[in-house]
Tab-separated table of C-alpha atoms in Angstrom:
chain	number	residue	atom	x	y	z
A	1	UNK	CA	0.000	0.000	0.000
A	2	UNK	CA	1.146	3.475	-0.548
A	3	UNK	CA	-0.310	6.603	1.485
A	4	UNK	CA	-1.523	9.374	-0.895
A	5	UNK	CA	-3.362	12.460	0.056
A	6	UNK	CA	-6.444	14.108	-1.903
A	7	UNK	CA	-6.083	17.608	-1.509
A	8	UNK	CA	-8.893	19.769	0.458
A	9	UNK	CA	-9.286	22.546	-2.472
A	10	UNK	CA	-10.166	25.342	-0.202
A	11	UNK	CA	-6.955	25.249	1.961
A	12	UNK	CA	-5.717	28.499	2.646
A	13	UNK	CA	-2.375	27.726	0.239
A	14	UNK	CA	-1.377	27.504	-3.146
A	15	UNK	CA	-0.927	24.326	-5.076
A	16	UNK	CA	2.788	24.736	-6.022
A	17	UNK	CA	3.277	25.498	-2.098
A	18	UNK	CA	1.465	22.875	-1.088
A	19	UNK	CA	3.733	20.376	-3.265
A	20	UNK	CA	6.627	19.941	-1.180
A	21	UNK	CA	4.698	20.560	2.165
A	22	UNK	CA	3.354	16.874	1.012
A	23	UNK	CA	6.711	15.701	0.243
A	24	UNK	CA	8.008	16.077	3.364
A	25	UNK	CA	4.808	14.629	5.017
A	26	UNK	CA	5.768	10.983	4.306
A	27	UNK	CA	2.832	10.951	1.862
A	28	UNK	CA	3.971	9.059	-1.577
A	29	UNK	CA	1.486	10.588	-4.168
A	30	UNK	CA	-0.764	13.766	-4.409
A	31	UNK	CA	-3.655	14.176	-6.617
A	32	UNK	CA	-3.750	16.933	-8.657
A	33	UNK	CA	-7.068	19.660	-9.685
A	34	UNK	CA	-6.694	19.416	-13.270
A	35	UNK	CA	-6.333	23.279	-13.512
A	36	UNK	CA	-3.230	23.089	-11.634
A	37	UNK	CA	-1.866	20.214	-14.240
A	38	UNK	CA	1.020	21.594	-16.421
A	39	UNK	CA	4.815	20.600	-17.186
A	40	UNK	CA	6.018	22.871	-14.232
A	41	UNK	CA	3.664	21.480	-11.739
A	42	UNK	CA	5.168	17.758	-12.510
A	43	UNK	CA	8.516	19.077	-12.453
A	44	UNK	CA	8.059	20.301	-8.894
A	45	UNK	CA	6.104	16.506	-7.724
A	46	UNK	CA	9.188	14.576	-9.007
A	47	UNK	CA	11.282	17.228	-7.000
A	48	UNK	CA	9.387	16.138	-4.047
A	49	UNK	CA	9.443	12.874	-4.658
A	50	UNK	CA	5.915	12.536	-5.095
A	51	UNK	CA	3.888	10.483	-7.918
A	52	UNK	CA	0.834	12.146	-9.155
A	53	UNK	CA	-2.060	9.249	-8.220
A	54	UNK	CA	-5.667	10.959	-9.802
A	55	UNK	CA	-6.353	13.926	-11.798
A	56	UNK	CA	-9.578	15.876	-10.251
A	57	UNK	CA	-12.195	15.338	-11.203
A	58	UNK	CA	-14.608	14.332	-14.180
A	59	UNK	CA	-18.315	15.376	-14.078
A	60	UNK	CA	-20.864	13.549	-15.769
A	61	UNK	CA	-23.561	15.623	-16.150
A	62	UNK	CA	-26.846	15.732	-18.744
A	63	UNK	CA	-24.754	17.373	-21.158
A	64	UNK	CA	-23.019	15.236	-23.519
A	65	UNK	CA	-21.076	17.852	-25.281
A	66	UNK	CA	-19.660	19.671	-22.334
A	67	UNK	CA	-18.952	16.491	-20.614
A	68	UNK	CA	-16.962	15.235	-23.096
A	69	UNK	CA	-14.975	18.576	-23.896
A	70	UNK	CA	-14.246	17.949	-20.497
A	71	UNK	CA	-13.360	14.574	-20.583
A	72	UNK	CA	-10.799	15.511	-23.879
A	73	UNK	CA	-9.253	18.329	-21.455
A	74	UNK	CA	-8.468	15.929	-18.456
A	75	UNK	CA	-7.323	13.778	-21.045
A	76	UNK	CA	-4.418	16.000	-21.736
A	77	UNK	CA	-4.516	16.987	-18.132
A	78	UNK	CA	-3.686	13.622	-16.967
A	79	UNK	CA	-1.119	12.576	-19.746
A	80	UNK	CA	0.919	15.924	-18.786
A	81	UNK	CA	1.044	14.418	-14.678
A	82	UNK	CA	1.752	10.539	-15.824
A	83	UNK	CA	-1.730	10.333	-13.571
A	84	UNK	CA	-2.990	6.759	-14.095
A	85	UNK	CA	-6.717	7.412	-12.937
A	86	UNK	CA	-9.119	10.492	-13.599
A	87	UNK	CA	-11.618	10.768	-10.591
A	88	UNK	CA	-14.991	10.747	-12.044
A	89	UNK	CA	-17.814	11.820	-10.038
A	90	UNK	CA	-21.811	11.271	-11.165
A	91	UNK	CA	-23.970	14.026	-10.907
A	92	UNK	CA	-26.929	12.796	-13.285
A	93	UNK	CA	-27.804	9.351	-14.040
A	94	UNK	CA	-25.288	7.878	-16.273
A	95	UNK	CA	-25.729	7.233	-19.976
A	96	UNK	CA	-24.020	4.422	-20.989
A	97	UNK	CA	-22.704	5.856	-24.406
A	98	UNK	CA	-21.458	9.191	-22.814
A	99	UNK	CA	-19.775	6.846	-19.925
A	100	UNK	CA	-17.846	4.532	-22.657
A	101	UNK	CA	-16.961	7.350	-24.827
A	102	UNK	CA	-15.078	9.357	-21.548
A	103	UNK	CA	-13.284	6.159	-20.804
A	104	UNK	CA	-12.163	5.900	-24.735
A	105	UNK	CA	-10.415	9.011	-24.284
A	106	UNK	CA	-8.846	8.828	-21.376
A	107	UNK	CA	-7.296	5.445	-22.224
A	108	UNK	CA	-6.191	6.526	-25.841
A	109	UNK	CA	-4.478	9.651	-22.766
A	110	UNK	CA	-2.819	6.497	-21.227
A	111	UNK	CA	-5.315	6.972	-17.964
A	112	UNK	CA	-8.350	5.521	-17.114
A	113	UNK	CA	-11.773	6.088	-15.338
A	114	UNK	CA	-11.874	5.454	-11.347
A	115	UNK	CA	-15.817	5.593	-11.176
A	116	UNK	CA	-16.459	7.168	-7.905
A	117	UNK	CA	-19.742	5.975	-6.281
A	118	UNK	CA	-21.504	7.986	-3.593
A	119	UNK	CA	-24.607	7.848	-1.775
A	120	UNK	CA	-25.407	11.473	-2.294
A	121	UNK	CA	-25.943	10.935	-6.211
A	122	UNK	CA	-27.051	8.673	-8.870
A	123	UNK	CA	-24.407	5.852	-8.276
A	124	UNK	CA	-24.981	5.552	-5.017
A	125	UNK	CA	-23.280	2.397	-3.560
A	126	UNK	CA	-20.295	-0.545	-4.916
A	127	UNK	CA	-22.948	-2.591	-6.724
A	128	UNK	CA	-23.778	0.191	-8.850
A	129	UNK	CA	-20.704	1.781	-9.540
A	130	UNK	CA	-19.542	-1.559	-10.392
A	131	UNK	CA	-21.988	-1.522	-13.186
A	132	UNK	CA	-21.215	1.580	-14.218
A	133	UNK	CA	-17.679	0.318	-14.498
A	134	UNK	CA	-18.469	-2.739	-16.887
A	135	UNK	CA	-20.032	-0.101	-18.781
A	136	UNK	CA	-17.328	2.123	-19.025
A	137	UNK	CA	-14.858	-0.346	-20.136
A	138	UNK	CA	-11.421	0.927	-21.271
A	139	UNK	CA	-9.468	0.093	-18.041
A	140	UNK	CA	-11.938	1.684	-15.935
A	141	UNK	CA	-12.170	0.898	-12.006
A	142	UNK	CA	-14.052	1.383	-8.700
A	143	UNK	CA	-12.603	4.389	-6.447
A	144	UNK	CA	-13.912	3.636	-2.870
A	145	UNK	CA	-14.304	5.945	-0.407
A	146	UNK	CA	-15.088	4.875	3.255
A	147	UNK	CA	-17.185	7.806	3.884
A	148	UNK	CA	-19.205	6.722	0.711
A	149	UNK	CA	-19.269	3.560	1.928
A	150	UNK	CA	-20.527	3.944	5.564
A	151	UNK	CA	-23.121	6.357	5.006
A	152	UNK	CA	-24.386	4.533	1.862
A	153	UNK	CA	-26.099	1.643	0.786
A	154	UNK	CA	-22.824	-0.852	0.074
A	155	UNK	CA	-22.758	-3.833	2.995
A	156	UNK	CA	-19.658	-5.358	4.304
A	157	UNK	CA	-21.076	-7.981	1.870
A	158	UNK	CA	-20.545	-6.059	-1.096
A	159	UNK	CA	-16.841	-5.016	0.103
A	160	UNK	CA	-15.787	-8.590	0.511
A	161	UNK	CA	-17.091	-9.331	-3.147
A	162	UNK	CA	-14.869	-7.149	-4.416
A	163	UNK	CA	-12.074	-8.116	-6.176
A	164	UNK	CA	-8.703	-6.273	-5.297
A	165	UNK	CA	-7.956	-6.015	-9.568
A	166	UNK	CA	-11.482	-4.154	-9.778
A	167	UNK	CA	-10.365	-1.014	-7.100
A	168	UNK	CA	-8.528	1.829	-8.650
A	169	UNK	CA	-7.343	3.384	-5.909
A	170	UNK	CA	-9.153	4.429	-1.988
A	171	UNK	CA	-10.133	7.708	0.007
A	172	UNK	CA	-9.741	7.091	3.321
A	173	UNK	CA	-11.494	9.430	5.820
A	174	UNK	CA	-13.536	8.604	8.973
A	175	UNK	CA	-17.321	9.444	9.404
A	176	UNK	CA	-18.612	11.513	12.324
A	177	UNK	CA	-20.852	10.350	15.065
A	178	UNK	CA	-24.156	11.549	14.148
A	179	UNK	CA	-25.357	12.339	10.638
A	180	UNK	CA	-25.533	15.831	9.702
A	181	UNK	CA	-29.328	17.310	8.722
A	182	UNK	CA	-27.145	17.949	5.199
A	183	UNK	CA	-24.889	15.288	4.422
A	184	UNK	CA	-23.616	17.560	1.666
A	185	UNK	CA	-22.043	19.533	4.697
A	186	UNK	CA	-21.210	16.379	6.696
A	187	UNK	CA	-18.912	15.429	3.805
A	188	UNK	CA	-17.669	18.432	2.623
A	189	UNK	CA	-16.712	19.786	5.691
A	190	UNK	CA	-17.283	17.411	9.130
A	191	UNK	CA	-15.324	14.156	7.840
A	192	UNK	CA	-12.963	13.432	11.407
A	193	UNK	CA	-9.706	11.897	10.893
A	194	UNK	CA	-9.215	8.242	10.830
A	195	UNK	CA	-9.656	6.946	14.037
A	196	UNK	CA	-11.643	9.887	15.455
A	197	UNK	CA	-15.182	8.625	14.392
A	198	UNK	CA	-17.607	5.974	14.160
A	199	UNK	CA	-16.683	4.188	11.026
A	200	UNK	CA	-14.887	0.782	11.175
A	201	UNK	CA	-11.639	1.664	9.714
A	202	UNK	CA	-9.716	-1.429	10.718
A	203	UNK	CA	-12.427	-3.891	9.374
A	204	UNK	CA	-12.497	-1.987	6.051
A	205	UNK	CA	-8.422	-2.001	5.778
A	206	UNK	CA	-8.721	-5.655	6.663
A	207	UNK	CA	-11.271	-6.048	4.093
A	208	UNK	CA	-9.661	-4.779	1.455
A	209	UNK	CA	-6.197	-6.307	2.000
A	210	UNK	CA	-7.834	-9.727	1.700
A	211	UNK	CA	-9.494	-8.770	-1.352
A	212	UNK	CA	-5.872	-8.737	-3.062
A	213	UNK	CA	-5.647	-4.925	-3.597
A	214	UNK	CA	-2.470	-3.423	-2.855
A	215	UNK	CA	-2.382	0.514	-4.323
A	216	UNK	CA	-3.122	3.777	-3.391
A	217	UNK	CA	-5.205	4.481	-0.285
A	218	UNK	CA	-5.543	8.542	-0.897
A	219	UNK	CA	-6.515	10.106	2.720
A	220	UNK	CA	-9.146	12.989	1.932
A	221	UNK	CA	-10.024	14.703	5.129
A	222	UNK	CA	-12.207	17.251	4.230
A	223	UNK	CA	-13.019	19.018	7.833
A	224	UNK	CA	-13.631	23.177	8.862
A	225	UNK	CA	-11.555	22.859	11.929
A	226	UNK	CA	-8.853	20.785	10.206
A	227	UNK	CA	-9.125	23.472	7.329
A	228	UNK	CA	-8.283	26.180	9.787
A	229	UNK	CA	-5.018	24.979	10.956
A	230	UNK	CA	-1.632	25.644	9.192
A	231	UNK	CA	-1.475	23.092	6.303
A	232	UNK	CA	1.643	21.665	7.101
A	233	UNK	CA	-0.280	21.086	10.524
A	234	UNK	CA	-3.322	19.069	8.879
A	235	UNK	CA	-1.023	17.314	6.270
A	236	UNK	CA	0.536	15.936	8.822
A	237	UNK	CA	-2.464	15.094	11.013
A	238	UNK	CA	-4.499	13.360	8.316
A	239	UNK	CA	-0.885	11.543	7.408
A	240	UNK	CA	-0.074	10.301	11.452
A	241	UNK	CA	-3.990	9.024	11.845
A	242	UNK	CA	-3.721	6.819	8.370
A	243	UNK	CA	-0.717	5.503	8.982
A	244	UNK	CA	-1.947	3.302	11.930
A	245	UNK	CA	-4.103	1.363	9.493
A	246	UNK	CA	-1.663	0.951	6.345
A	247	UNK	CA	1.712	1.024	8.299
């Protein structure tokens, strides 16, 4: 396994800062916002020492056209960071052509789809975004997240179904105690660090393990009060709590 770290978009810092701050964290990879996704911002991850694990973020929307514009400029976006998976995120119901004809580009990029399910949209839970994936084709895989996972409708079940070779990569984040009135907020901005909430870390570490996969597990703490600190501070922090679980 090696640790990663999604980026919290609205820290108080800019990108090319940010880039060695994770370097020196112990972190191995850092996804990138594909607006930040140039030759100079891969120059300065291999300078600190860090791979470039997902591009952020594909939307799939109801437009086709836009979507795949968008699709054709992560494309390039990824192939300029060597990024080997281009977060995609559903925020209408998928159409199976528009799905298959993202993943087509990306892989003639050299990337591929991580179809991100979540409870809050249209793919809600692993059985569906596995179907989604089969759909996809191209080299396309599952991202899991465990706060997708705990709040949604996926079963420890459906975790030890799936096969390691069918994960792209993880987001690792705990779940707080009790449910916000907006789970939009609870996941944008409550998620604890690992270890600090209710969600069954170790079993889902376990889990996973025995399923065979052995890749990225991307932390992606996305918390006010963590936000508020000095970023080195947090990096570290979100770092320190993951490591118990994939040390």
């Amino acid at each position: 396994m090696q640790l990663a770290l999604t980026p919290d978009t609205r820290w108080d810092i800019p990108f090319g800062e940010l880039i060695p701050v994770v370097g020196r964290s112990g972190f191995t990879a850092l996804g990138c916002p594909s607006a930040q996704a140039s030759p100079r911002t891969r120059r300065a991850f291999e300078d600190a020492g860090l791979a470039c694990h997902e591009l952020m973020a594909l939307l799939i929307t109801r437009d086709a056209e836009r979507t795949l514009e968008h699709a054709e400029r992560l494309a390039v976006a990824a192939a300029a960071m060597s990024a080997p998976w281009v977060t995609t995120v559903f925020v209408a119901t998928p159409q199976p052509d528009l799905i298959a004809r993202c993943a087509a580009i990306f892989a003639d990029a050299g990337t591929a789809m991580a179809v991100e399910f979540s409870p809050l949209g249209p793919v809600p839970g692993i059985a569906d975004g596995l179907e989604v994936m089969e759909v996809a084709g191209h080299g396309a895989r599952l991202l899991v997240d465990t706060w997708h996972f705990t709040r949604g409708p996926s079963t420890w079940a459906d975790l030890a179904r799936l096969p390691g070779e069918k994960i792209a990569y993880l987001q690792f984040t705990d779940v707080a105690a009790a449910g916000s009135a907006d789970p939009v907020d609870e996941t944008m901005n409550r998620r604890p660090l690992p270890g600090d909430g209710v969600a069954d870390l170790r079993r889902f570490a376990d889990q996973v393990r025995d399923n065979g996969f052995d890749g990225y597990v991307s932390v992606e703490v996305l918390n006010g009060s963590l936000r508020a600190q000095p970023v080195p501070a947090a990096v570290s922090a979100q770092f320190e709590a993951a490591a118990r679980y994939w040390g």
